[in-house]
Amino acid sequence: MKTFVPKFVWFDGKFVKDTEANVSVMTHAIHYGTSVFEGLRGYWNSKNLYIFRLYDHIKRFRNSGKVYSISLKFTDKQIADAITGLCRKNNVRESCYIRPFYFVGRYGINLHVTEKSPTHAAVVMFPFGDLFNKNGISAGISSWRRIHDTSTPPLAKMGGNYLNSILATQECKRNGYDEAVLLDQLGNISEAPGENIFMLRDEKLITPPTSSSALEGITKNSVMEIARDLGYKTVEREIPRTEIYFSDEVFLTGTAAEITPIISIDGKKIGTGKVGKITQQIRQTYADITIGRNKKYSHWITPVY
Ligand SMILES: Cc1ncc(COP(=O)(O)O)c(C=O)c1O
């Protein structure tokens, strides 16, 4: 049962009702996709709400805008305070999704976006549970290729990039799969529309590098560290499409998806066709960390109250 209604949003430095956070139809971002966003999760452990890797998200938030010279006119501390402050203002006492974003405002049809172009920044949030079935999902390789660093850089988390993700998602749903997996421009495995991907072969965790058009995922980075601590080898390398069919386990990582097992790809069973043992072990460790049950990683979580 949902206990909080997100009455307030943060908009350009103030907490206001969402109906009061208005922009003009001349907003550049609506016309050209000039927006930057992040997705974070807040985890409630029945005593406190913890934001997972708050400052790592803020770092990527700022870096994304840098690529397009879109200015975030607030300090990291101000954004962090906006996020934790908004949780308090909405009296959030359950797990939630938090979406900070900034975008080019009224700038006509001018494509010469510079650091001086007008921008707005906002944070919204809402209650959020599981994105996918935790017992495993099916995936299909998309015929759409992932965007590439030579055209629309996938490492910048821009609103416009998700048009590519939408095409792949529409196609996979049409074909009856739960989620898409995209190939990069060379035909190697890249990532899912909103998640990084890992495969396990002979107890070694393998994930595509950023040069395969994969986002620098914060969950991916967390999983790499957790897996190494649990004694598994991890490697970032190109994965040819066919190799993923041979893997013992496959899972997606992302703030929204957390750690989601893939149990079939293109109709071919992965491993036993059930959630893999190592996926489960990593997922449990990750879940404990997010609610403050693993002191070793307490630096990854920021308490709200
Ligand atoms: C395209 C894409 N890849 C990967 C991820 C996973 O990143 P993270 O783990 O930082 O949420 C996301 C989500 O932010 C995404 O949108």
Short mmCIF file of C-alpha atoms and ligand atoms in Angstrom, two decimals:
data_model
loop_
_atom_site.label_atom_id
_atom_site.label_comp_id
_atom_site.label_asym_id
_atom_site.label_seq_id
_atom_site.Cartn_x
_atom_site.Cartn_y
_atom_site.Cartn_z
CA MET A 1 0.00 0.00 0.00
CA LYS A 2 1.33 3.41 -0.97
CA THR A 3 1.60 5.79 1.94
CA PHE A 4 2.95 8.92 0.32
CA VAL A 5 1.65 11.16 -2.39
CA PRO A 6 4.46 13.30 -3.77
CA LYS A 7 2.83 16.68 -3.18
CA PHE A 8 5.99 18.69 -3.64
CA VAL A 9 8.69 18.95 -6.27
CA TRP A 10 11.88 21.00 -6.21
CA PHE A 11 12.05 23.55 -9.02
CA ASP A 12 14.87 26.05 -9.56
CA GLY A 13 15.85 26.17 -5.92
CA LYS A 14 12.42 26.03 -4.27
CA PHE A 15 10.02 23.37 -3.00
CA VAL A 16 6.69 23.96 -4.74
CA LYS A 17 3.53 22.01 -5.61
CA ASP A 18 4.01 20.23 -8.94
CA THR A 19 1.20 22.28 -10.51
CA GLU A 20 3.24 25.39 -9.71
CA ALA A 21 6.39 24.19 -11.49
CA ASN A 22 5.55 25.48 -14.96
CA VAL A 23 7.56 26.10 -18.12
CA SER A 24 6.81 27.79 -21.44
CA VAL A 25 5.87 25.83 -24.59
CA MET A 26 8.91 27.60 -26.05
CA THR A 27 11.13 25.44 -23.81
CA HIS A 28 14.05 24.31 -25.95
CA ALA A 29 14.15 20.84 -24.36
CA ILE A 30 10.62 20.07 -25.59
CA HIS A 31 11.64 20.86 -29.16
CA TYR A 32 15.17 19.43 -29.25
CA GLY A 33 15.58 16.99 -26.36
CA THR A 34 18.12 19.21 -24.58
CA SER A 35 17.54 17.72 -21.14
CA VAL A 36 19.76 15.83 -18.73
CA PHE A 37 18.46 13.47 -16.09
CA GLU A 38 19.35 11.02 -13.36
CA GLY A 39 17.42 8.28 -11.64
CA LEU A 40 18.11 7.43 -8.01
CA ARG A 41 16.42 5.21 -5.49
CA GLY A 42 15.58 5.87 -1.89
CA TYR A 43 15.41 2.71 0.26
CA TRP A 44 13.29 2.60 3.42
CA ASN A 45 14.41 0.12 6.07
CA SER A 46 11.51 0.80 8.48
CA LYS A 47 13.63 3.33 10.42
CA ASN A 48 15.29 5.56 7.86
CA LEU A 49 15.35 6.34 4.16
CA TYR A 50 18.69 5.86 2.39
CA ILE A 51 19.65 7.37 -0.94
CA PHE A 52 21.88 5.02 -2.89
CA ARG A 53 25.17 6.52 -4.16
CA LEU A 54 23.85 10.07 -4.08
CA TYR A 55 27.07 11.88 -4.96
CA ASP A 56 27.99 9.41 -7.74
CA HIS A 57 24.68 10.19 -9.40
CA ILE A 58 25.27 13.92 -9.01
CA LYS A 59 28.72 13.56 -10.59
CA ARG A 60 27.27 11.84 -13.67
CA PHE A 61 24.43 14.38 -13.73
CA ARG A 62 26.90 17.23 -14.11
CA ASN A 63 29.15 15.35 -16.56
CA SER A 64 26.23 14.63 -18.89
CA GLY A 65 25.40 18.32 -19.29
CA LYS A 66 29.07 19.14 -19.91
CA VAL A 67 28.98 17.17 -23.15
CA TYR A 68 26.36 19.56 -24.56
CA SER A 69 27.41 22.72 -22.64
CA ILE A 70 24.11 22.67 -20.73
CA SER A 71 24.69 24.36 -17.37
CA LEU A 72 23.59 22.99 -14.05
CA LYS A 73 23.38 26.21 -12.10
CA PHE A 74 23.45 24.59 -8.69
CA THR A 75 26.35 23.12 -6.72
CA ASP A 76 26.57 19.40 -5.97
CA LYS A 77 25.67 20.18 -2.37
CA GLN A 78 22.59 22.14 -3.44
CA ILE A 79 21.40 19.22 -5.60
CA ALA A 80 22.07 16.76 -2.79
CA ASP A 81 20.13 18.99 -0.38
CA ALA A 82 17.31 19.33 -2.92
CA ILE A 83 17.02 15.52 -3.11
CA THR A 84 17.18 14.78 0.61
CA GLY A 85 15.15 17.91 1.42
CA LEU A 86 12.39 16.91 -1.01
CA CYS A 87 12.17 13.46 0.60
CA ARG A 88 11.66 15.18 3.97
CA LYS A 89 9.21 17.71 2.53
CA ASN A 90 7.11 14.86 1.09
CA ASN A 91 7.56 12.91 4.33
CA VAL A 92 8.73 9.86 2.39
CA ARG A 93 8.74 6.75 4.55
CA GLU A 94 8.84 4.04 1.92
CA SER A 95 11.09 3.14 -0.99
CA CYS A 96 10.94 5.61 -3.83
CA TYR A 97 12.36 6.67 -7.17
CA ILE A 98 13.94 10.12 -7.46
CA ARG A 99 14.35 11.94 -10.76
CA PRO A 100 16.53 15.07 -10.89
CA PHE A 101 16.76 16.77 -14.28
CA TYR A 102 17.79 20.00 -15.92
CA PHE A 103 17.10 21.35 -19.36
CA VAL A 104 17.43 24.29 -21.73
CA GLY A 105 14.58 26.75 -21.22
CA ARG A 106 13.32 29.50 -23.55
CA TYR A 107 15.98 29.68 -26.23
CA GLY A 108 13.96 29.96 -29.45
CA ILE A 109 15.07 27.68 -32.25
CA ASN A 110 18.74 28.39 -31.62
CA LEU A 111 20.85 25.23 -31.90
CA HIS A 112 23.94 27.02 -30.63
CA VAL A 113 23.51 25.92 -27.04
CA THR A 114 26.24 27.31 -24.78
CA GLU A 115 26.92 27.44 -21.03
CA LYS A 116 25.07 30.76 -21.07
CA SER A 117 21.81 29.34 -22.49
CA PRO A 118 18.97 29.56 -19.93
CA THR A 119 18.37 26.35 -17.98
CA HIS A 120 15.95 25.09 -15.34
CA ALA A 121 16.56 22.33 -12.82
CA ALA A 122 14.04 20.17 -11.01
CA VAL A 123 13.66 17.10 -8.82
CA VAL A 124 10.56 14.90 -8.70
CA MET A 125 9.93 11.65 -6.86
CA PHE A 126 7.33 8.93 -6.45
CA PRO A 127 6.80 5.62 -4.62
CA PHE A 128 8.45 2.76 -6.47
CA GLY A 129 8.67 -0.99 -6.10
CA ASP A 130 10.06 -3.62 -8.48
CA LEU A 131 10.41 -2.61 -12.13
CA PHE A 132 10.62 -6.20 -13.41
CA ASN A 133 9.65 -9.68 -12.25
CA LYS A 134 12.41 -10.69 -9.84
CA ASN A 135 12.00 -14.35 -10.85
CA GLY A 136 13.54 -13.57 -14.19
CA ILE A 137 12.52 -12.05 -17.51
CA SER A 138 12.79 -12.84 -21.20
CA ALA A 139 14.81 -10.64 -23.53
CA GLY A 140 15.04 -10.25 -27.27
CA ILE A 141 17.91 -8.74 -29.25
CA SER A 142 16.64 -5.60 -30.93
CA SER A 143 17.06 -4.87 -34.62
CA TRP A 144 17.71 -1.24 -33.57
CA ARG A 145 21.38 -0.56 -32.83
CA ARG A 146 22.43 1.37 -29.71
CA ILE A 147 23.37 5.02 -30.30
CA HIS A 148 27.10 5.60 -30.66
CA ASP A 149 29.70 8.03 -29.35
CA THR A 150 30.27 9.29 -32.91
CA SER A 151 26.71 10.66 -33.13
CA THR A 152 24.65 10.98 -29.94
CA PRO A 153 27.00 10.03 -27.07
CA PRO A 154 25.40 7.29 -24.93
CA LEU A 155 27.61 8.21 -21.96
CA ALA A 156 25.71 11.47 -21.51
CA LYS A 157 22.37 10.71 -19.87
CA MET A 158 20.26 12.97 -22.10
CA GLY A 159 16.49 12.87 -22.50
CA GLY A 160 16.85 12.63 -26.28
CA ASN A 161 18.92 9.43 -26.07
CA TYR A 162 15.88 7.56 -24.87
CA LEU A 163 14.21 7.75 -28.27
CA ASN A 164 16.58 4.92 -29.18
CA SER A 165 15.52 3.05 -26.03
CA ILE A 166 11.83 3.59 -26.88
CA LEU A 167 12.22 2.08 -30.36
CA ALA A 168 13.93 -1.00 -28.95
CA THR A 169 11.31 -1.38 -26.19
CA GLN A 170 8.40 -1.07 -28.62
CA GLU A 171 9.92 -3.74 -30.84
CA CYS A 172 10.62 -6.17 -28.01
CA LYS A 173 7.07 -5.84 -26.62
CA ARG A 174 5.65 -6.40 -30.12
CA ASN A 175 7.66 -9.60 -30.25
CA GLY A 176 6.44 -10.76 -26.83
CA TYR A 177 9.63 -10.23 -24.80
CA ASP A 178 9.85 -8.49 -21.44
CA GLU A 179 12.92 -6.44 -22.32
CA ALA A 180 15.19 -5.56 -25.23
CA VAL A 181 18.95 -5.97 -25.52
CA LEU A 182 20.67 -3.69 -28.01
CA LEU A 183 23.79 -4.37 -30.02
CA ASP A 184 26.40 -1.65 -30.56
CA GLN A 185 27.35 -0.37 -34.02
CA LEU A 186 29.77 -3.32 -34.48
CA GLY A 187 27.15 -5.91 -33.57
CA ASN A 188 28.45 -6.66 -30.07
CA ILE A 189 26.20 -6.67 -27.02
CA SER A 190 25.78 -3.13 -25.68
CA GLU A 191 23.07 -2.75 -23.04
CA ALA A 192 19.33 -2.78 -22.50
CA PRO A 193 17.14 0.34 -23.06
CA GLY A 194 17.66 1.46 -19.45
CA GLU A 195 20.04 -1.09 -17.92
CA ASN A 196 23.56 -2.47 -18.21
CA ILE A 197 23.99 -6.17 -18.88
CA PHE A 198 26.21 -8.85 -17.34
CA MET A 199 26.82 -12.44 -18.33
CA LEU A 200 28.45 -15.13 -16.27
CA ARG A 201 30.67 -17.75 -17.84
CA ASP A 202 32.61 -20.24 -15.73
CA GLU A 203 32.12 -18.10 -12.61
CA LYS A 204 33.56 -15.02 -14.34
CA LEU A 205 31.38 -11.93 -14.66
CA ILE A 206 31.65 -10.25 -18.03
CA THR A 207 30.09 -6.93 -19.04
CA PRO A 208 30.53 -4.71 -22.12
CA PRO A 209 32.87 -1.71 -21.83
CA THR A 210 31.77 1.91 -22.37
CA SER A 211 33.25 1.64 -25.88
CA SER A 212 30.37 -0.77 -26.65
CA SER A 213 27.99 2.18 -26.05
CA ALA A 214 27.15 1.10 -22.51
CA LEU A 215 26.34 3.77 -19.93
CA GLU A 216 28.72 4.14 -16.98
CA GLY A 217 26.13 2.53 -14.76
CA ILE A 218 26.32 3.13 -11.04
CA THR A 219 24.64 -0.22 -10.31
CA LYS A 220 27.07 -1.85 -12.76
CA ASN A 221 29.99 -0.31 -10.89
CA SER A 222 28.49 -1.45 -7.56
CA VAL A 223 27.98 -5.01 -8.85
CA MET A 224 31.58 -5.19 -10.11
CA GLU A 225 32.85 -4.23 -6.66
CA ILE A 226 30.48 -6.57 -4.81
CA ALA A 227 31.35 -9.48 -7.12
CA ARG A 228 35.08 -8.98 -6.63
CA ASP A 229 34.57 -8.87 -2.85
CA LEU A 230 32.63 -12.13 -3.08
CA GLY A 231 35.65 -13.66 -4.84
CA TYR A 232 34.50 -13.62 -8.48
CA LYS A 233 36.61 -12.41 -11.37
CA THR A 234 35.12 -9.50 -13.29
CA VAL A 235 36.02 -8.29 -16.74
CA GLU A 236 34.85 -5.57 -19.09
CA ARG A 237 35.20 -6.73 -22.68
CA GLU A 238 33.30 -6.92 -25.93
CA ILE A 239 30.65 -9.64 -26.03
CA PRO A 240 29.70 -10.97 -29.48
CA ARG A 241 25.95 -11.58 -29.76
CA THR A 242 26.29 -15.36 -30.04
CA GLU A 243 28.42 -15.68 -26.91
CA ILE A 244 25.59 -14.52 -24.67
CA TYR A 245 23.59 -17.63 -25.67
CA PHE A 246 26.39 -19.76 -24.15
CA SER A 247 26.39 -18.01 -20.76
CA ASP A 248 25.49 -19.67 -17.46
CA GLU A 249 23.65 -16.64 -16.07
CA VAL A 250 22.66 -13.22 -17.42
CA PHE A 251 21.32 -10.24 -15.51
CA LEU A 252 20.57 -6.57 -15.99
CA THR A 253 21.64 -3.82 -13.63
CA GLY A 254 20.15 -0.38 -13.19
CA THR A 255 18.77 1.92 -10.55
CA ALA A 256 15.19 1.13 -11.56
CA ALA A 257 15.76 -2.54 -12.52
CA GLU A 258 18.22 -3.16 -9.64
CA ILE A 259 19.54 -6.67 -10.41
CA THR A 260 17.12 -8.43 -12.75
CA PRO A 261 17.86 -11.96 -13.99
CA ILE A 262 17.36 -12.73 -17.68
CA ILE A 263 16.32 -16.35 -18.08
CA SER A 264 15.96 -16.47 -21.86
CA ILE A 265 17.27 -14.50 -24.82
CA ASP A 266 15.73 -14.75 -28.28
CA GLY A 267 13.71 -17.71 -26.97
CA LYS A 268 16.87 -19.60 -25.95
CA LYS A 269 17.12 -20.69 -22.33
CA ILE A 270 20.00 -19.15 -20.36
CA GLY A 271 21.71 -21.70 -18.07
CA THR A 272 19.04 -23.68 -16.24
CA GLY A 273 16.32 -21.21 -17.25
CA LYS A 274 15.98 -20.15 -13.60
CA VAL A 275 17.53 -17.37 -11.52
CA GLY A 276 21.25 -18.23 -11.26
CA LYS A 277 22.99 -18.86 -7.91
CA ILE A 278 25.61 -16.15 -8.37
CA THR A 279 22.99 -13.64 -9.56
CA GLN A 280 21.06 -14.40 -6.38
CA GLN A 281 24.11 -14.02 -4.17
CA ILE A 282 25.04 -10.65 -5.67
CA ARG A 283 21.45 -9.47 -5.58
CA GLN A 284 21.11 -10.33 -1.89
CA THR A 285 24.35 -8.51 -1.03
CA TYR A 286 23.19 -5.49 -3.03
CA ALA A 287 19.79 -5.48 -1.30
CA ASP A 288 21.44 -5.59 2.14
CA ILE A 289 23.73 -2.69 1.23
CA THR A 290 20.86 -0.47 0.08
CA ILE A 291 19.08 -0.68 3.44
CA GLY A 292 22.20 -0.25 5.57
CA ARG A 293 22.65 -3.90 6.58
CA ASN A 294 26.22 -4.14 5.30
CA LYS A 295 28.52 -1.78 7.16
CA LYS A 296 31.37 -2.25 4.70
CA TYR A 297 29.41 -0.28 2.12
CA SER A 298 27.82 2.29 4.40
CA HIS A 299 29.61 5.04 2.43
CA TRP A 300 27.31 4.20 -0.52
CA ILE A 301 24.15 5.27 1.29
CA THR A 302 23.05 8.70 2.53
CA PRO A 303 20.46 8.80 5.31
CA VAL A 304 17.59 11.26 4.81
CA TYR A 305 16.40 11.53 8.40
C1 LIG B 1 20.68 3.41 -20.94
C2 LIG B 1 20.98 3.04 -19.53
N1 LIG B 1 21.94 2.14 -19.29
C3 LIG B 1 22.24 1.77 -18.03
C4 LIG B 1 21.56 2.29 -16.95
C5 LIG B 1 21.92 1.87 -15.57
O1 LIG B 1 22.56 2.91 -14.88
P1 LIG B 1 22.47 3.04 -13.31
O2 LIG B 1 22.91 1.75 -12.75
O3 LIG B 1 23.43 4.14 -12.98
O4 LIG B 1 21.07 3.38 -12.97
C6 LIG B 1 20.55 3.22 -17.16
C7 LIG B 1 19.84 3.83 -16.04
O5 LIG B 1 20.21 4.88 -15.57
C8 LIG B 1 20.26 3.62 -18.48
O6 LIG B 1 19.29 4.50 -18.72
#
